[in-house]
Coordinates of C-alpha atoms in Angstrom, one line a residue:
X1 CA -54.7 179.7 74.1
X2 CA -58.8 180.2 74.1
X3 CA -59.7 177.3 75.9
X4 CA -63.5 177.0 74.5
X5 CA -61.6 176.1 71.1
X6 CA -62.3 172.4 70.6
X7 CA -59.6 170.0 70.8
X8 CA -58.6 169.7 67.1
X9 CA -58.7 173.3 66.5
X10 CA -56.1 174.1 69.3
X11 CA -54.1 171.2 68.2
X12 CA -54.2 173.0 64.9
X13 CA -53.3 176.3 66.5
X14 CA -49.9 174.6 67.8
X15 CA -48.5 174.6 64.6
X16 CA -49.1 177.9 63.2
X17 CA -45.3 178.7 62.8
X18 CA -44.2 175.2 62.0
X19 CA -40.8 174.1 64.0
X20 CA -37.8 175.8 63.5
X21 CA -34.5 175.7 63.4
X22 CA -31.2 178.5 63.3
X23 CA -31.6 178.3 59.2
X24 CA -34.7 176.7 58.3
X25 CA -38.5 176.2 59.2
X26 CA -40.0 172.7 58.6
X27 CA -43.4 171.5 58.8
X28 CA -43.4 168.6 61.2
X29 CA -41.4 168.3 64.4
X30 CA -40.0 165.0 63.2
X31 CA -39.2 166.1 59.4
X32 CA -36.1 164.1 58.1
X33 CA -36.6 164.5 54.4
X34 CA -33.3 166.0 52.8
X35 CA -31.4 166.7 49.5
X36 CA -28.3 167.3 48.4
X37 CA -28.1 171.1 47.9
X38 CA -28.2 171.8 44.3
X39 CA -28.9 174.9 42.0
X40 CA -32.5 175.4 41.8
X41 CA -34.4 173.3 38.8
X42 CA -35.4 177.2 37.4
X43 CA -37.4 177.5 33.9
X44 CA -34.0 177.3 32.0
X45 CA -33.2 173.9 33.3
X46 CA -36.8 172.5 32.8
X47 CA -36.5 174.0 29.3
X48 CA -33.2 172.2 28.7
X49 CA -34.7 169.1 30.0
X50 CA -38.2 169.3 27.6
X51 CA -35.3 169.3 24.6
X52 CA -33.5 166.4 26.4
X53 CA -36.1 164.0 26.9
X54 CA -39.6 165.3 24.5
X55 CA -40.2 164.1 21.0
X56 CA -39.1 166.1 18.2
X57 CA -42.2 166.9 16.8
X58 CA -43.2 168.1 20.6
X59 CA -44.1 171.8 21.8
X60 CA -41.6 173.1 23.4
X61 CA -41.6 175.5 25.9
X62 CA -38.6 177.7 24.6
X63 CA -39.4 179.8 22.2
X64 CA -42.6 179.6 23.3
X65 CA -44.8 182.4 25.4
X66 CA -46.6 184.5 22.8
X67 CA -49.3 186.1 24.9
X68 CA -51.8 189.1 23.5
X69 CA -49.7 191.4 25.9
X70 CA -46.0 191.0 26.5
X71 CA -45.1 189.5 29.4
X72 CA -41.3 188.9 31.2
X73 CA -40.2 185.3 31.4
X74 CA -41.0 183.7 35.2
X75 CA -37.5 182.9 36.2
X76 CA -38.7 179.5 37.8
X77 CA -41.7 178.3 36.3
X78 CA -42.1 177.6 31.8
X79 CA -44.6 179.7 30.2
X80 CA -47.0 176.3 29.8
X81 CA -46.7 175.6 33.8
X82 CA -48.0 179.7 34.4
X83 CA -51.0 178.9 32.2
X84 CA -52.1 176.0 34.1
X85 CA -51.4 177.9 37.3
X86 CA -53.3 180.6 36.0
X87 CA -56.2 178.2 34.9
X88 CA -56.7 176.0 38.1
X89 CA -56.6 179.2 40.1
X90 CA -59.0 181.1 37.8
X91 CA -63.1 181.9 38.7
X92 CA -64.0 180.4 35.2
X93 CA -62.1 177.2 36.4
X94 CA -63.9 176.6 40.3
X95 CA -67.3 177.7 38.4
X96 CA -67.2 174.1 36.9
X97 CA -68.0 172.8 39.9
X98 CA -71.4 174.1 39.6
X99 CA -72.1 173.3 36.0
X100 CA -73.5 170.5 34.4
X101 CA -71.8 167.4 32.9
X102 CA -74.9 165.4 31.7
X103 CA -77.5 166.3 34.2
X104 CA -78.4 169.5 36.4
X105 CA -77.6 169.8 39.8
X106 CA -75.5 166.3 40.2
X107 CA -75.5 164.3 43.3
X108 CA -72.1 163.3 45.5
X109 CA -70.9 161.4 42.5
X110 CA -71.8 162.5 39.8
X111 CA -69.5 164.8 37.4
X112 CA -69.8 168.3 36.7
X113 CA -67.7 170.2 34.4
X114 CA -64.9 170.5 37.0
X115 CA -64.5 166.7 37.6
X116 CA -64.5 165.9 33.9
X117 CA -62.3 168.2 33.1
X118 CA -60.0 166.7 35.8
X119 CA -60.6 163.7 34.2
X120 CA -59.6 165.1 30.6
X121 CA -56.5 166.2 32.0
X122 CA -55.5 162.7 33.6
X123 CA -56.0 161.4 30.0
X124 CA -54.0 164.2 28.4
X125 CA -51.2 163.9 30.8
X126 CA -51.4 159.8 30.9
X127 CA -51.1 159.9 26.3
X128 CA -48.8 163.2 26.6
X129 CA -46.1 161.2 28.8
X130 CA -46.7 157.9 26.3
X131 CA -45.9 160.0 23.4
X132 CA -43.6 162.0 24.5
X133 CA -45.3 165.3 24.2
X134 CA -45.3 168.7 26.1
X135 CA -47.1 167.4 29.2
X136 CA -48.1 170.8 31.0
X137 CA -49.2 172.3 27.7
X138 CA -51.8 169.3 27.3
X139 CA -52.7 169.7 31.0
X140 CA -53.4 173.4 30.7
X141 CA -55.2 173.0 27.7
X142 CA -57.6 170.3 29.1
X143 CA -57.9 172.2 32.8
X144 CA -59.3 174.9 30.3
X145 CA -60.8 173.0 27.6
X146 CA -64.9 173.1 28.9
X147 CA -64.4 177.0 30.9
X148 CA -66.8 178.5 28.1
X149 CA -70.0 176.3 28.9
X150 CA -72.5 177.9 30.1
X151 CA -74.9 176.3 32.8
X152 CA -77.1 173.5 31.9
X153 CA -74.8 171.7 29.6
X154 CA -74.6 172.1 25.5
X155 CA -78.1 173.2 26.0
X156 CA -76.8 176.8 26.8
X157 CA -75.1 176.8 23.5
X158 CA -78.3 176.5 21.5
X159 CA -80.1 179.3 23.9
X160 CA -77.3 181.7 23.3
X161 CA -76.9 180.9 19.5
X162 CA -80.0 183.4 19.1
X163 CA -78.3 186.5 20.8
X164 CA -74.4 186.1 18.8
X165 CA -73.9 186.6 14.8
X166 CA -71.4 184.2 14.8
X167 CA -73.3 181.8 17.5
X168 CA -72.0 180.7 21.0
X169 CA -69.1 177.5 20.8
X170 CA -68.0 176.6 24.2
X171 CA -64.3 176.3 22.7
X172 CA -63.9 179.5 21.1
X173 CA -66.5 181.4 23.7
X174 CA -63.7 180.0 26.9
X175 CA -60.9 180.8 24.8
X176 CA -61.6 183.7 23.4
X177 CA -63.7 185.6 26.0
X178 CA -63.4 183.5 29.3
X179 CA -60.6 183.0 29.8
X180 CA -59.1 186.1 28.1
X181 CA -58.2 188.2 31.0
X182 CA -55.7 185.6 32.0
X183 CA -53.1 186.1 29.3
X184 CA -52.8 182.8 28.1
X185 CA -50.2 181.3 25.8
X186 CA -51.1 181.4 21.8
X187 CA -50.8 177.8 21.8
X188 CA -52.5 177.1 25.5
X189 CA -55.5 179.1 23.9
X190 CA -55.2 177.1 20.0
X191 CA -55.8 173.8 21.7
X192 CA -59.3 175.4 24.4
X193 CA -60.2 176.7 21.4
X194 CA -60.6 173.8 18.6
X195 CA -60.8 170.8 21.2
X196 CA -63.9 170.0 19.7
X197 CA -64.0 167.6 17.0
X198 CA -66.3 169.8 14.9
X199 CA -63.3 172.6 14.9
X200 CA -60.3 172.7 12.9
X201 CA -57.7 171.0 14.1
X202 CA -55.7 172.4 16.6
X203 CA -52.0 173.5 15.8
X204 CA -50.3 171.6 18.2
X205 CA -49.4 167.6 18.6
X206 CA -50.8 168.3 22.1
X207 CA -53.8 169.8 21.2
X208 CA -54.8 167.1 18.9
X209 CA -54.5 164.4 22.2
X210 CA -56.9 166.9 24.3
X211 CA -59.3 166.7 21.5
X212 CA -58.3 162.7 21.7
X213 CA -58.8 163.5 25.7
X214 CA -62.3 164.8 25.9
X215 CA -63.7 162.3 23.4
X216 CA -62.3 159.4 25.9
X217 CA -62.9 160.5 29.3
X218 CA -66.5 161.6 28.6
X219 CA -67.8 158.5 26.9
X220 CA -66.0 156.4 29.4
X221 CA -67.1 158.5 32.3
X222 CA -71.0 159.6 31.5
X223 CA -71.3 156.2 30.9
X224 CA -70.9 155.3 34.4
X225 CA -72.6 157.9 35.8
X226 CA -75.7 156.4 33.7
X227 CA -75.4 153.2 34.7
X228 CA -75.3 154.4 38.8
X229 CA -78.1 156.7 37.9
X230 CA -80.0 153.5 36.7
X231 CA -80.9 155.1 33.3
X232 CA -78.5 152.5 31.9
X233 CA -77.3 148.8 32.5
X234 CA -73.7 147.4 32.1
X235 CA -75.2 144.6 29.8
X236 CA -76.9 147.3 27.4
X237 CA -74.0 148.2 26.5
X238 CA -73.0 147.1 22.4
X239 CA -71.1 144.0 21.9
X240 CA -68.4 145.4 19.9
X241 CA -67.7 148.1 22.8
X242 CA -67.4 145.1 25.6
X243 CA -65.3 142.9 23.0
X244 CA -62.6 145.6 22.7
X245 CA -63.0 147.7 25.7
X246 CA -65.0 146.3 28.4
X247 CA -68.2 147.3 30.2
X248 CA -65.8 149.1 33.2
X249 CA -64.4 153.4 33.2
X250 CA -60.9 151.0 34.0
X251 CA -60.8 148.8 31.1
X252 CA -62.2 151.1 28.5
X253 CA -59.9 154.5 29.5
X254 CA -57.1 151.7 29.7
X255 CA -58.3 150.4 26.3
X256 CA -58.7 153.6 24.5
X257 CA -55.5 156.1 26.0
X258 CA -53.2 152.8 24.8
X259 CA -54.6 153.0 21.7
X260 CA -54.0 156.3 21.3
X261 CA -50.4 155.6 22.4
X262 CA -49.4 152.9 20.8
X263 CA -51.1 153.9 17.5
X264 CA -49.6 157.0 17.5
X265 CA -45.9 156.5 18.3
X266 CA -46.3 153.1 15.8
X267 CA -47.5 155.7 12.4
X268 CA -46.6 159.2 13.7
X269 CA -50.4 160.5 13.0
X270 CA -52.1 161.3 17.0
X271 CA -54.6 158.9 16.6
X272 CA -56.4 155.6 17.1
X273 CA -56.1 152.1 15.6
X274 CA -59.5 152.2 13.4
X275 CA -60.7 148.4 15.6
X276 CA -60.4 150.7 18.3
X277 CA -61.9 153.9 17.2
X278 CA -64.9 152.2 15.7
X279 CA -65.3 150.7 19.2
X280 CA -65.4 154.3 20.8
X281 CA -67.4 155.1 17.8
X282 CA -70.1 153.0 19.0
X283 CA -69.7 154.0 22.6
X284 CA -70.7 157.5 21.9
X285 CA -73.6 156.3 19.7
X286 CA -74.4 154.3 22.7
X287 CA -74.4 157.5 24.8
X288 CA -75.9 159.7 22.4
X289 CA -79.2 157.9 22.1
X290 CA -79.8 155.9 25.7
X291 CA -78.3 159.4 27.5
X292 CA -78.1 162.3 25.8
X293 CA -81.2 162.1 23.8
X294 CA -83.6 160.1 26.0
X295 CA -86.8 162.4 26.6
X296 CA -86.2 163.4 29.7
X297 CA -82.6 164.7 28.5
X298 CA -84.3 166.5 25.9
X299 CA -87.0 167.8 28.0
X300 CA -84.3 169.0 30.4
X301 CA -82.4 171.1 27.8
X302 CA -85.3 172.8 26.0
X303 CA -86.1 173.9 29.9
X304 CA -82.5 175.3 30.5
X305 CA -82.7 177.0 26.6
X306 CA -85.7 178.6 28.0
X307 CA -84.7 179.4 31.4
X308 CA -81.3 181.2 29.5
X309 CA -82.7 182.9 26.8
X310 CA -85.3 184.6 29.8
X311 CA -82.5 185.7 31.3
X312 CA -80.4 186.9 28.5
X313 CA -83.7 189.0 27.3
X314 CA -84.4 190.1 31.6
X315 CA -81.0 191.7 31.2
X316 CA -80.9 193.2 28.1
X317 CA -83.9 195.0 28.9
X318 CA -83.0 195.6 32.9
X319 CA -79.2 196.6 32.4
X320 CA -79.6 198.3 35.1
X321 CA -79.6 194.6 37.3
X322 CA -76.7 193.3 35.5
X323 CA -73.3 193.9 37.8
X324 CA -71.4 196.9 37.2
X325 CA -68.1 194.8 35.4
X326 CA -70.5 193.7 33.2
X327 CA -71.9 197.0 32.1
X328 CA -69.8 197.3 29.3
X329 CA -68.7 197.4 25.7
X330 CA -71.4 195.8 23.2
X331 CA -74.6 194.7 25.8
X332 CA -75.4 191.7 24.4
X333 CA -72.2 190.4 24.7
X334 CA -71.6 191.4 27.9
X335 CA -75.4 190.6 29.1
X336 CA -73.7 186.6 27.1
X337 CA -70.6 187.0 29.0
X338 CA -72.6 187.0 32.4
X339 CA -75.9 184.8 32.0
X340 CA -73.0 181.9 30.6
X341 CA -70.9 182.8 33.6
X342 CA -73.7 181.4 36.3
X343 CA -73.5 177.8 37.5
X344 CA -76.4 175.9 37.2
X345 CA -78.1 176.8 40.8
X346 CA -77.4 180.6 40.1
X347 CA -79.1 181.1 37.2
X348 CA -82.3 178.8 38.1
X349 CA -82.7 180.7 41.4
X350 CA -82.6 183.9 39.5
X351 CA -84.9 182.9 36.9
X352 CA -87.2 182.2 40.0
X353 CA -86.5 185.5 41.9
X354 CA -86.4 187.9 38.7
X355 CA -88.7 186.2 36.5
X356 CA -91.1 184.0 38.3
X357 CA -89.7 180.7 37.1
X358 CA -92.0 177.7 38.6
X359 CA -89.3 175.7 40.4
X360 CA -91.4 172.4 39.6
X361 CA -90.9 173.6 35.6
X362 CA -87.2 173.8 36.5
X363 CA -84.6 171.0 35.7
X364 CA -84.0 168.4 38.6
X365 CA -81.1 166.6 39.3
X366 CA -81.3 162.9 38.6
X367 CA -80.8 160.1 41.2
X368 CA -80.5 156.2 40.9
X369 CA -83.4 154.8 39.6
X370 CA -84.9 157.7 38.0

């Protein structure tokens, strides 16, 4: 062994082939953990199981599967658990990390795309389990839900709406274009697509508690990353919110995913007791005027329209500089496809290096006080 490694790295080094025995490697030295043997919990079994234990009015993974381009049946894993697989382990999905939540370029702790749509997921997976839903459909759906932003938040939205005849929706956009190349399920893709409240309602039982998902975890959660940014204080917060779902993420994602439960498995309709609702309501509002639509949030998206729409017009006249996968079919699509594909970071130090961008005129991050 290379004795200039440093300690840890040749204790690492030690394990490389894990500890074996006649008929079996295990990790540790000292593994005990042990089964009975069985047969193998295969897709079949899992199947049989979702019929077993899901509500009736669930979506069940049998019969299930349609994809754009026919595809054999994983003998091990339901056609909802390969989407998610595919999803977590997609480009689209690790490019969250660098895209914004509420504000460019967040510190340590606060969200980006990726972390909420973590987030969205718990809450799909916490109501999905309640009701007694497909829980890996609403996972994959809500690990998918946000992959058709473009940097800079909703602001990229309203730059590329100028460039597309039938405008740029995140949901659709992910769906539809996005995430496309992975093959996804018809209903995986129903419920990224029409997440948003504005969209038609999506097919599924477990498309509508995504859409229930989203709504939650991002009122609850931008509301805290306010309030340790110090744009917003605990006690600003309505009286009617902190009456029925307290001023904490705990109380209110507690207050709200029950709701949702409760309500739902008490009237058979996916949704929320109206005293409820109307709380959530006027959360939102909350968030809408003190966060969202404070000047400096405004300021910050008519920079990052700016900033895209430069870029989307640099390309279309330099095709030459766009990468060669994206040098295809119609060009402003494809010059769309690759401008809405940058994090944040990436496409402000382009617009510096290609176009000259001022980085004082660019959006800044936001820390605690600010």
């Amino acid at each position: 062994m290379d004795e200039e490694l440093l300690p840890r790295a040749q204790q690492w080094a030690l394990t490389m082939h894990g500890h074996g025995r006649e008929d079996v490697v295990v990790a540790h030295a000292s593994s005990s953990a042990r089964i009975a043997p069985d047969t193998v919990r295969d897709r079949r079994a899992r199947e049989e199981a979702e019929r077993r234990t899901l509500n009736a009015a669930a979506t069940f993974s049998r019969g299930a599967g349609d994809r754009a381009v026919e595809e054999e049946p994983d003998p091990l894993r339901t056609c909802f658990e390969r989407d998610r697989d595919r999803i977590v382990h997609s480009t689209a999905f690790r490019r969250l990390a660098g895209k914004t939540q509420v504000v460019v370029h967040p510190t340590d702790h606060q969200r980006t795309r990726l972390t909420h749509a973590i987030e969205v997921a718990q809450c799909a997976v916490a109501m999905a389990r309640g009701i007694g839903a497909n829980v890996t459909l609403a996972e994959a759906m809500a690990l998918g839900h946000d992959c058709g932003h473009g940097p800079g938040g909703h602001a990229s939205e309203d730059a590329f709406d100028a460039f597309l005849p039938d405008g740029y929706d995140h949901g659709p956009w992910g769906a539809d274009v996005v995430l496309s190349d992975l093959n996804l399920c018809r209903e995986t893709l129903d419920g990224i697509r029409n997440h948003s409240w504005s969209r038609p309602a999506p097919a599924t039982i477990e498309g509508e508690i995504v859409s229930w998902a989203d709504r939650i975890a991002y009122c609850a959660h931008d509301l805290e990353d306010a309030v340790h940014a110090g744009i917003v204080a605990p006690t600003d917060v309505p009286a009617e919110v902190i009456e029925v779902a307290g001023t904490s993420r705990r109380t209110q994602l507690a207050t709200f995913l029950n709701s949702v439960i409760e309500t739902t498995t008490a009237t058979g309709v996916v949704g929320m007791a109206p005293n409820t609702a109307s709380a959530l309501a006027e959360l939102r509002r909350f968030n809408y005027e003190r966060i969202y639509t404070r000047p400096e949030s405004v300021q910050q998206s008519r920079t990052v329209v700016q900033v895209l729409r430069d870029l989307v017009e640099f390309y279309l006249d330099n095709p030459q500089a766009l990468p060669d996968a994206h040098r295809t079919g119609d060009p402003v699509h494809a010059v769309v496809a690759y401008v809405g594909g940058m994090t944040d970071r990436f496409a402000f130090d382009t617009a510096q290096r290609l176009l000259g961008w001022d980085p004082s005129e660019l959006p800044r991050g936001i820390g605690r006080g600010i």
